[in-house]
Amino acid sequence: MDGRILGEDAGRRRAARAPGAVSFGSLAILLGYPAAHLAAVLLLSPAKPISFAFLILAPLMACIACALRARRGVDVDGWAGLSLAMLLWAGGMIANLCADILLPDAGPVTGLSILLYVLYGVPLTFLVASPERELRSVRVVDGLLALALGWLFFVHTFTFATIDNASQDGVLNLRLMFDIQNLFIALFALVRYRASTDAARRAFFRTLTLFAFVYLAVAAYINHFQMDADFGSPSDPLVALPFVLLTLLASRTPYAAHRPVHRPPSPRFVLLVRAGSPLMLPVTLLAVSGPLVTRAPGLAVTGFIGALLGYGLRNILVQMRSFHERERLDALSRVDPLTGIANRRQFDETLQREWNRARRADGELALLLIDIDHFKLLNDSYGHPVGDARLRDVAATVAACAARAGDLVARYGGEEFAVILPASGAEAATELAEHMRQAVAGLALASPAPGEIVTVSIGLAAFRPAGMEDPARLVAMTDAALYRAKSGGRNRVVRWEAPDPA
């Protein structure tokens, strides 16, 4: 087999590999980095600074990989937040390096390292607890709640230990606090992964879930079974393992945002997660504040109030958006999409409302029905796109003529329009109808009709609806007047001369 064919076969194999597939090279790196770390710790001296170099490099590589993934433009917020978390964790390890080797007598450096390890969880907590499609203001509230949670974790830490030392029980409580934080992130990342409906978002949360569970397992083992081991011990390569895994996962070919999910989640489960996600941060903040009641009651009360106010403010913002969307959708449901004027639903509701108002006030109400002459012939001759354009032109012209605030121009159906004229008598309505007819004719829109331009026929009726609850009679009389206008030669206004029902 020649080289060209071999190259094409290899290209087909690469193309057939799904985005995100793990190669043998990736597995070699995943195993090779900890192996090199372990070999350096066992064979080189002094082991501690060398181990620190590996432990700092691993999260920095993950940070860079996530930042590069964010630059590709798919799920930017998620990968950027994950990159920030890796940077904070690397900062904590650098602070550990300073405390152990460079500045061993600087007590506050140890506190800084613990703070950075706690803050590492803040962007991750935010990512798993704040839906990405929420309003920016809502996400700001979520971010503040995540910061408050991180601060309480930090305060929790120093209720059990000082910067310089901790009791045996205090150390155990510290480990448990970190376990709670890590478990929270892992479980909610898994929930968000299972509830994701697009491939790009699902790929991000799958990556975060894998990293979070591996990190949870490694941290639990190191914190509970290697408590007495110092940096530079053979267990150090395990610490770097989650970050090497994340580097490889973040470096894989990203999934397209439009790619469908192979096994989409249950719609009911998606709705449950979407509805329940606002509770993640406030409930966790309440849970962390509870144990502080006896040791730091002021902070505990602050945590309770912050959780309640944050959840309340978040709900207000979400409801405001919901009301706005509802009003927008309601407005859209009352507009004819082709012409941009009111639709039949809006016409029916307005006619009944104005009819009732005129009946109570013993006022007059006028109605116009407008029909485009020979519209079927126009559609058949010029095509529907031209017919649609003529509908829009006529609608705009008629609406421009009905200039009063209370007047309503609506698409009644097909090529027919209706105009409701509150507090208008027959004479005023006839004058306006004639103005509309002339305005449409003045457009001189080409038509295959006998006059070679688009014209309209208008029927109108007006009377006082005292004692009548249903406007059907007004509609029937107006429709009859329109029929007389069309049968009488079109391009004219005909008024129904109705007797006063009173």
Coordinates of C-alpha atoms in Angstrom, one line a residue:
M1 CA 0.0 0.0 0.0
D2 CA 1.5 3.4 -1.0
G3 CA 1.9 6.3 1.4
R4 CA -1.0 8.3 -0.2
I5 CA -3.5 5.6 0.4
L6 CA -2.2 5.0 3.9
G7 CA -2.6 8.7 4.6
E8 CA -6.2 8.8 3.3
D9 CA -7.0 5.8 5.5
A10 CA -5.6 7.4 8.5
G11 CA -7.5 10.6 7.8
R12 CA -10.8 8.6 7.5
R13 CA -10.0 7.0 10.9
R14 CA -9.4 10.5 12.5
A15 CA -12.6 11.8 10.9
A16 CA -14.6 8.9 12.2
R17 CA -13.4 9.5 15.7
A18 CA -16.1 11.3 17.7
P19 CA -15.2 14.7 19.1
G20 CA -13.8 14.3 22.6
A21 CA -12.5 10.8 22.0
V22 CA -9.5 10.0 24.2
S23 CA -6.4 8.9 22.3
F24 CA -3.6 6.6 23.4
G25 CA -1.4 9.7 23.6
S26 CA -3.8 11.3 26.1
L27 CA -3.8 8.1 28.2
A28 CA 0.0 8.1 28.1
I29 CA 0.0 11.7 29.4
L30 CA -2.5 10.9 32.0
L31 CA -0.4 8.1 33.4
G32 CA 3.0 9.6 32.5
Y33 CA 2.7 12.8 34.5
P34 CA 2.0 11.1 37.8
A35 CA 4.7 8.5 37.0
A36 CA 7.3 11.2 36.3
H37 CA 6.2 13.0 39.5
L38 CA 6.6 9.9 41.5
A39 CA 10.0 9.1 40.0
A40 CA 11.2 12.6 40.8
V41 CA 10.0 12.4 44.4
L42 CA 11.7 9.0 44.9
L43 CA 14.9 9.5 43.0
L44 CA 15.7 13.3 43.3
S45 CA 16.7 15.3 46.3
P46 CA 15.5 17.4 47.9
A47 CA 12.1 16.0 47.0
K48 CA 9.8 18.6 48.5
P49 CA 10.6 21.6 46.1
I50 CA 10.5 19.2 43.1
S51 CA 7.1 17.9 44.2
F52 CA 5.8 21.4 44.6
A53 CA 6.9 22.2 41.1
F54 CA 4.8 19.3 39.8
L55 CA 1.8 20.2 42.1
I56 CA 1.8 23.8 40.9
L57 CA 2.3 23.0 37.2
A58 CA -0.6 20.6 37.0
P59 CA -3.4 23.1 37.9
L60 CA -1.7 25.8 35.8
M61 CA -1.8 23.4 32.8
A62 CA -5.5 22.8 33.5
C63 CA -6.0 26.6 33.9
I64 CA -4.5 27.3 30.5
A65 CA -6.4 24.4 28.8
C66 CA -9.7 25.7 30.1
A67 CA -8.9 29.3 29.1
L68 CA -8.0 28.1 25.6
R69 CA -11.3 26.2 25.4
A70 CA -13.1 29.3 26.5
R71 CA -11.5 31.3 23.6
R72 CA -13.1 28.9 21.1
G73 CA -16.4 30.6 21.9
V74 CA -18.5 27.6 23.0
D75 CA -19.7 27.8 26.6
V76 CA -17.3 30.6 27.4
D77 CA -18.6 31.3 30.9
G78 CA -18.3 27.7 32.0
W79 CA -14.7 27.2 30.8
A80 CA -13.6 30.6 32.0
G81 CA -15.0 29.9 35.5
L82 CA -13.2 26.6 35.5
S83 CA -10.0 28.2 34.5
L84 CA -10.3 30.7 37.3
A85 CA -10.9 27.9 39.8
M86 CA -7.7 26.2 38.7
L87 CA -5.7 29.4 39.0
L88 CA -7.0 29.9 42.6
W89 CA -6.0 26.3 43.5
A90 CA -2.5 26.8 42.0
G91 CA -2.3 30.0 44.1
G92 CA -3.1 28.0 47.2
M93 CA -0.3 25.6 46.4
I94 CA 2.1 28.5 45.7
A95 CA 1.2 29.8 49.2
N96 CA 1.9 26.4 50.6
L97 CA 5.3 26.5 48.9
C98 CA 6.1 29.8 50.5
A99 CA 4.9 28.6 53.9
D100 CA 6.9 25.4 53.8
I101 CA 10.1 26.5 52.1
L102 CA 10.4 30.2 51.2
L103 CA 8.8 31.9 54.2
P104 CA 8.4 29.3 56.9
D105 CA 8.0 31.8 59.7
A106 CA 5.2 33.8 57.9
G107 CA 2.1 32.5 59.6
P108 CA -0.4 34.4 57.5
V109 CA 0.8 32.7 54.4
T110 CA -0.8 29.4 55.7
G111 CA -4.1 31.2 56.2
L112 CA -3.8 32.6 52.6
S113 CA -3.3 29.1 51.2
I114 CA -6.4 27.8 53.0
L115 CA -8.4 30.9 51.8
L116 CA -7.4 30.2 48.2
Y117 CA -8.3 26.5 48.5
V118 CA -11.7 27.6 49.7
L119 CA -12.1 30.3 47.1
Y120 CA -11.3 27.7 44.4
G121 CA -14.7 26.2 45.1
V122 CA -16.6 29.5 44.6
P123 CA -16.5 29.7 40.8
L124 CA -17.3 25.9 40.6
T125 CA -20.2 26.4 43.0
F126 CA -21.5 29.2 40.9
L127 CA -21.2 27.2 37.7
V128 CA -23.2 24.2 39.1
A129 CA -25.8 26.3 40.9
S130 CA -26.5 29.2 38.5
P131 CA -28.3 28.4 35.3
E132 CA -26.4 30.0 32.4
R133 CA -29.6 31.3 30.7
E134 CA -30.7 33.5 33.6
L135 CA -30.6 37.3 33.5
R136 CA -27.3 38.9 34.2
S137 CA -28.7 40.6 37.3
V138 CA -29.9 37.1 38.6
R139 CA -26.4 35.7 38.0
V140 CA -24.9 38.6 39.9
V141 CA -27.1 37.6 42.9
D142 CA -26.0 34.0 42.4
G143 CA -22.3 35.1 42.3
L144 CA -22.7 37.1 45.6
L145 CA -24.3 34.0 47.2
A146 CA -21.4 31.9 46.0
L147 CA -19.0 34.4 47.5
A148 CA -20.9 34.4 50.8
L149 CA -20.8 30.6 50.8
G150 CA -17.0 30.6 50.2
W151 CA -16.5 33.1 53.0
L152 CA -18.5 31.0 55.4
F153 CA -16.5 28.0 54.4
F154 CA -13.4 30.0 55.2
V155 CA -14.8 31.2 58.6
H156 CA -15.9 27.6 59.3
T157 CA -12.3 26.5 58.7
F158 CA -10.9 28.9 61.3
T159 CA -13.5 28.1 63.9
F160 CA -11.8 24.7 64.0
A161 CA -8.2 25.8 63.6
T162 CA -5.9 28.8 63.9
I163 CA -3.4 29.8 61.3
D164 CA -0.6 28.2 63.2
N165 CA -2.1 25.0 64.6
A166 CA -5.2 22.9 65.1
S167 CA -6.4 20.2 67.4
Q168 CA -6.9 16.7 66.3
D169 CA -10.7 17.2 66.2
G170 CA -10.2 20.6 64.5
V171 CA -8.1 19.0 61.8
L172 CA -10.8 16.3 61.2
N173 CA -13.5 19.0 61.0
L174 CA -11.4 20.9 58.5
R175 CA -11.2 17.7 56.3
L176 CA -14.9 17.2 56.6
M177 CA -15.6 20.8 55.6
F178 CA -13.6 20.4 52.4
D179 CA -15.3 17.0 51.8
I180 CA -18.7 18.8 52.0
Q181 CA -17.6 21.5 49.6
N182 CA -16.2 18.9 47.1
L183 CA -19.2 16.7 47.4
F184 CA -21.6 19.6 46.8
I185 CA -19.7 20.5 43.6
A186 CA -19.5 16.9 42.3
L187 CA -23.2 16.0 42.9
F188 CA -24.6 19.2 41.4
A189 CA -22.2 19.0 38.5
L190 CA -23.6 15.5 37.9
V191 CA -27.2 16.8 38.1
R192 CA -26.5 19.6 35.6
Y193 CA -24.8 17.1 33.3
R194 CA -27.8 14.9 33.3
A195 CA -30.2 17.8 32.8
S196 CA -28.2 19.4 29.9
T197 CA -30.1 19.4 26.6
D198 CA -27.4 20.7 24.2
A199 CA -24.2 18.8 23.4
A200 CA -21.8 21.7 24.2
R201 CA -23.2 22.3 27.6
R202 CA -23.5 18.6 28.3
A203 CA -19.8 18.1 27.3
F204 CA -18.7 20.9 29.8
F205 CA -20.6 19.4 32.7
R206 CA -19.4 15.9 31.9
T207 CA -15.9 17.3 32.1
L208 CA -16.6 19.1 35.3
T209 CA -18.3 16.0 36.8
L210 CA -15.4 13.7 36.0
F211 CA -12.9 16.2 37.4
A212 CA -15.0 16.9 40.5
F213 CA -15.5 13.2 41.4
V214 CA -11.8 12.3 40.9
Y215 CA -10.8 15.4 42.9
L216 CA -13.3 14.4 45.6
A217 CA -11.9 10.9 45.9
V218 CA -8.3 12.1 45.8
A219 CA -8.9 14.8 48.4
A220 CA -10.8 12.5 50.7
Y221 CA -7.9 9.9 50.5
I222 CA -5.2 12.5 51.1
N223 CA -7.1 14.3 53.9
H224 CA -8.2 11.2 55.8
F225 CA -5.5 8.6 55.1
Q226 CA -2.4 10.7 54.5
M227 CA -3.0 13.4 57.1
D228 CA 0.5 13.1 58.6
A229 CA 2.4 12.9 55.2
D230 CA 4.3 16.1 54.3
F231 CA 4.8 17.5 50.9
G232 CA 7.4 15.5 48.9
S233 CA 5.9 12.2 49.9
P234 CA 5.0 9.4 47.3
S235 CA 1.3 10.3 47.7
D236 CA 1.8 13.7 46.1
P237 CA 1.3 12.5 42.5
L238 CA -2.3 11.6 43.4
V239 CA -2.9 15.2 44.1
A240 CA -1.9 16.2 40.6
L241 CA -4.0 13.5 38.9
P242 CA -7.4 15.4 38.7
F243 CA -5.7 18.4 37.2
V244 CA -3.9 16.3 34.5
L245 CA -7.2 14.7 33.8
L246 CA -8.9 18.1 33.4
T247 CA -6.1 19.3 31.1
L248 CA -6.7 16.4 28.8
L249 CA -10.5 16.7 28.9
A250 CA -10.4 20.4 28.2
S251 CA -8.0 19.9 25.3
R252 CA -10.3 17.6 23.4
T253 CA -12.2 18.6 20.3
P254 CA -15.2 20.6 21.4
Y255 CA -18.7 19.5 20.6
A256 CA -20.7 21.8 18.3
A257 CA -23.3 23.8 20.1
H258 CA -26.0 22.7 17.7
R259 CA -25.2 19.0 17.8
P260 CA -28.1 17.1 19.2
V261 CA -27.7 15.1 22.5
H262 CA -27.5 11.4 21.8
R263 CA -29.7 10.5 24.8
P264 CA -31.7 13.6 25.7
P265 CA -32.8 13.8 29.4
S266 CA -36.4 13.5 30.4
P267 CA -38.3 16.8 30.0
R268 CA -39.7 16.3 33.4
F269 CA -36.2 16.0 34.9
V270 CA -35.0 19.0 33.0
L271 CA -37.9 21.1 34.4
L272 CA -37.3 19.8 37.9
V273 CA -33.6 20.8 37.8
R274 CA -34.4 24.2 36.2
A275 CA -37.1 24.9 38.9
G276 CA -34.9 23.6 41.8
S277 CA -31.6 25.1 40.8
P278 CA -32.4 28.5 42.5
L279 CA -32.5 26.7 45.8
M280 CA -29.0 25.2 45.5
L281 CA -27.0 28.2 46.8
P282 CA -29.4 29.5 49.5
V283 CA -30.0 26.0 51.0
T284 CA -26.3 25.3 51.1
L285 CA -25.6 28.7 52.6
L286 CA -28.2 27.9 55.3
A287 CA -26.7 24.5 55.9
V288 CA -23.2 26.0 56.3
S289 CA -24.5 28.8 58.6
G290 CA -26.2 26.5 60.9
P291 CA -23.1 25.0 62.7
L292 CA -21.8 28.5 63.3
V293 CA -24.6 29.5 65.6
T294 CA -22.8 28.5 68.8
R295 CA -19.3 29.6 67.7
A296 CA -20.0 32.7 65.7
P297 CA -23.7 33.6 66.1
G298 CA -23.3 37.0 64.3
L299 CA -21.9 35.3 61.2
A300 CA -24.6 32.6 61.4
V301 CA -27.4 35.2 61.5
T302 CA -25.7 37.1 58.6
G303 CA -25.6 33.8 56.6
F304 CA -29.3 33.1 57.3
I305 CA -30.3 36.7 56.3
G306 CA -28.1 36.6 53.3
A307 CA -29.6 33.3 52.1
L308 CA -33.2 34.5 52.5
L309 CA -32.6 38.0 51.0
G310 CA -30.5 36.5 48.1
Y311 CA -33.2 34.0 47.3
G312 CA -36.0 36.6 47.7
L313 CA -34.1 39.1 45.4
R314 CA -33.4 36.4 42.9
N315 CA -37.1 35.4 42.8
I316 CA -38.1 39.0 42.4
L317 CA -35.8 39.4 39.4
V318 CA -36.9 36.2 37.8
Q319 CA -40.6 37.1 38.3
M320 CA -40.0 40.5 36.8
R321 CA -38.5 38.8 33.7
S322 CA -41.4 36.4 33.7
F323 CA -44.0 39.2 33.8
H324 CA -42.1 41.0 31.0
E325 CA -42.0 37.9 28.9
R326 CA -45.7 37.2 29.5
E327 CA -46.6 40.7 28.5
R328 CA -44.4 40.5 25.4
L329 CA -46.0 37.2 24.4
D330 CA -49.4 38.5 25.1
A331 CA -48.7 41.5 22.9
L332 CA -47.4 39.3 20.1
S333 CA -50.5 37.1 20.4
R334 CA -52.6 40.2 19.6
V335 CA -50.6 41.3 16.5
D336 CA -51.0 40.0 13.0
P337 CA -47.5 38.8 12.0
L338 CA -47.8 39.7 8.3
T339 CA -49.1 43.2 8.5
G340 CA -48.0 44.3 12.0
I341 CA -51.5 45.6 13.0
A342 CA -53.9 44.1 15.4
N343 CA -55.2 40.6 14.7
R344 CA -58.7 39.1 14.9
R345 CA -58.4 38.3 18.6
Q346 CA -57.5 41.9 19.5
F347 CA -60.3 43.1 17.2
D348 CA -63.0 41.0 19.0
E349 CA -61.8 42.0 22.5
T350 CA -61.6 45.7 21.6
L351 CA -65.0 45.7 19.8
Q352 CA -66.7 44.2 22.9
R353 CA -65.0 46.6 25.2
E354 CA -65.8 49.7 23.2
W355 CA -69.4 48.4 22.7
N356 CA -69.8 48.1 26.4
R357 CA -68.3 51.5 27.0
A358 CA -70.6 53.1 24.4
R359 CA -73.6 51.3 25.9
R360 CA -72.9 52.6 29.4
A361 CA -72.2 56.2 28.2
D362 CA -75.1 56.1 25.6
G363 CA -72.4 57.0 23.0
E364 CA -72.0 56.2 19.4
L365 CA -69.7 53.5 17.9
A366 CA -68.7 53.1 14.3
L367 CA -67.3 50.1 12.5
L368 CA -65.6 49.9 9.1
L369 CA -64.9 46.7 7.1
I370 CA -62.4 47.1 4.2
D371 CA -61.8 44.7 1.4
I372 CA -59.1 44.8 -1.2
D373 CA -60.7 44.6 -4.6
H374 CA -59.9 41.7 -6.9
F375 CA -57.3 40.4 -4.4
K376 CA -57.6 36.7 -5.6
L377 CA -56.8 37.8 -9.1
L378 CA -53.8 39.8 -7.9
N379 CA -52.5 36.8 -6.0
D380 CA -53.0 34.4 -9.0
S381 CA -51.4 36.9 -11.4
Y382 CA -48.5 38.2 -9.4
G383 CA -47.9 35.5 -6.8
H384 CA -48.4 35.4 -3.0
P385 CA -45.2 37.4 -2.1
V386 CA -46.6 40.4 -4.1
G387 CA -50.0 39.8 -2.5
D388 CA -48.4 39.9 0.9
A389 CA -46.6 43.1 0.1
R390 CA -49.9 44.7 -1.0
L391 CA -51.6 43.6 2.2
R392 CA -48.8 45.3 4.2
D393 CA -49.1 48.5 2.1
V394 CA -52.8 48.7 2.5
A395 CA -52.6 48.0 6.2
A396 CA -50.0 50.7 6.8
T397 CA -52.0 53.2 4.8
V398 CA -55.3 52.5 6.6
A399 CA -53.6 52.6 10.0
A400 CA -52.0 56.0 9.2
C401 CA -55.4 57.4 8.4
A402 CA -57.0 56.2 11.7
A403 CA -54.9 58.6 13.8
R404 CA -57.0 58.9 17.0
A405 CA -55.7 57.2 20.1
G406 CA -58.8 55.1 20.6
D407 CA -59.1 53.9 17.0
L408 CA -58.2 50.4 16.2
V409 CA -57.2 49.0 12.8
A410 CA -57.1 45.2 12.6
R411 CA -56.7 42.5 10.0
Y412 CA -60.2 40.9 10.0
G413 CA -59.3 37.9 7.8
G414 CA -57.6 37.3 4.5
E415 CA -57.7 40.5 2.5
E416 CA -60.2 42.2 4.8
F417 CA -59.5 44.8 7.5
A418 CA -61.7 46.3 10.2
V419 CA -61.5 49.7 11.9
I420 CA -63.2 50.4 15.2
L421 CA -64.0 54.1 15.7
P422 CA -65.2 54.8 19.3
A423 CA -67.4 57.9 19.8
S424 CA -67.8 58.4 16.1
G425 CA -71.1 59.0 14.3
A426 CA -72.0 58.0 10.7
E427 CA -70.9 61.2 9.1
A428 CA -67.4 61.3 10.7
A429 CA -66.9 57.6 9.9
T430 CA -68.0 58.1 6.3
E431 CA -65.6 61.0 5.9
L432 CA -62.7 58.9 7.3
A433 CA -63.6 55.9 5.2
E434 CA -63.5 58.0 2.0
H435 CA -60.1 59.4 3.1
M436 CA -58.9 55.8 3.5
R437 CA -60.2 54.8 0.1
Q438 CA -58.5 57.7 -1.6
A439 CA -55.3 57.1 0.2
V440 CA -55.1 53.5 -0.9
A441 CA -55.9 54.5 -4.5
G442 CA -53.3 57.2 -4.3
L443 CA -50.6 54.6 -3.7
A444 CA -51.0 53.5 -7.3
L445 CA -50.0 50.0 -6.5
A446 CA -49.9 47.8 -9.7
S447 CA -52.8 45.3 -10.0
P448 CA -54.3 43.1 -12.7
A449 CA -57.7 44.6 -11.7
P450 CA -59.7 46.6 -14.3
G451 CA -58.4 49.9 -13.0
E452 CA -54.8 48.5 -13.0
I453 CA -54.2 49.8 -9.4
V454 CA -55.1 48.4 -6.0
T455 CA -58.3 49.8 -4.6
V456 CA -60.5 49.0 -1.7
S457 CA -64.3 48.7 -1.0
I458 CA -65.5 49.9 2.4
G459 CA -68.7 49.2 4.3
L460 CA -69.5 51.0 7.5
A461 CA -72.2 51.3 10.1
A462 CA -72.6 53.5 13.2
F463 CA -75.3 53.7 15.9
R464 CA -75.8 53.9 19.7
P465 CA -75.8 50.4 21.3
A466 CA -78.0 51.3 24.2
G467 CA -79.6 48.2 25.7
M468 CA -77.8 45.8 23.4
E469 CA -75.1 43.5 24.9
D470 CA -73.8 41.9 21.7
P471 CA -72.1 43.9 18.9
A472 CA -73.0 41.2 16.4
R473 CA -75.7 43.4 14.9
L474 CA -73.2 46.1 14.2
V475 CA -70.8 43.6 12.5
A476 CA -73.7 42.2 10.4
M477 CA -74.8 45.7 9.2
T478 CA -71.3 46.7 8.4
D479 CA -70.7 43.4 6.5
A480 CA -73.9 44.0 4.5
A481 CA -72.7 47.5 3.6
L482 CA -69.4 46.1 2.4
Y483 CA -71.3 43.6 0.3
R484 CA -73.3 46.4 -1.3
A485 CA -70.0 48.3 -2.0
K486 CA -68.5 45.4 -3.8
S487 CA -71.6 44.4 -5.7
G488 CA -72.1 48.1 -6.7
G489 CA -68.8 48.3 -8.6
R490 CA -66.1 48.3 -5.9
N491 CA -63.7 51.1 -5.1
R492 CA -66.4 52.9 -3.1
V493 CA -67.7 53.6 0.4
V494 CA -71.2 52.4 1.3
R495 CA -72.9 53.4 4.6
W496 CA -75.6 51.3 6.3
E497 CA -78.5 53.5 7.1
A498 CA -79.7 51.8 10.3
P499 CA -82.6 53.0 12.3
D500 CA -82.0 54.1 15.9
P501 CA -82.5 51.0 18.0
A502 CA -83.8 53.1 20.8

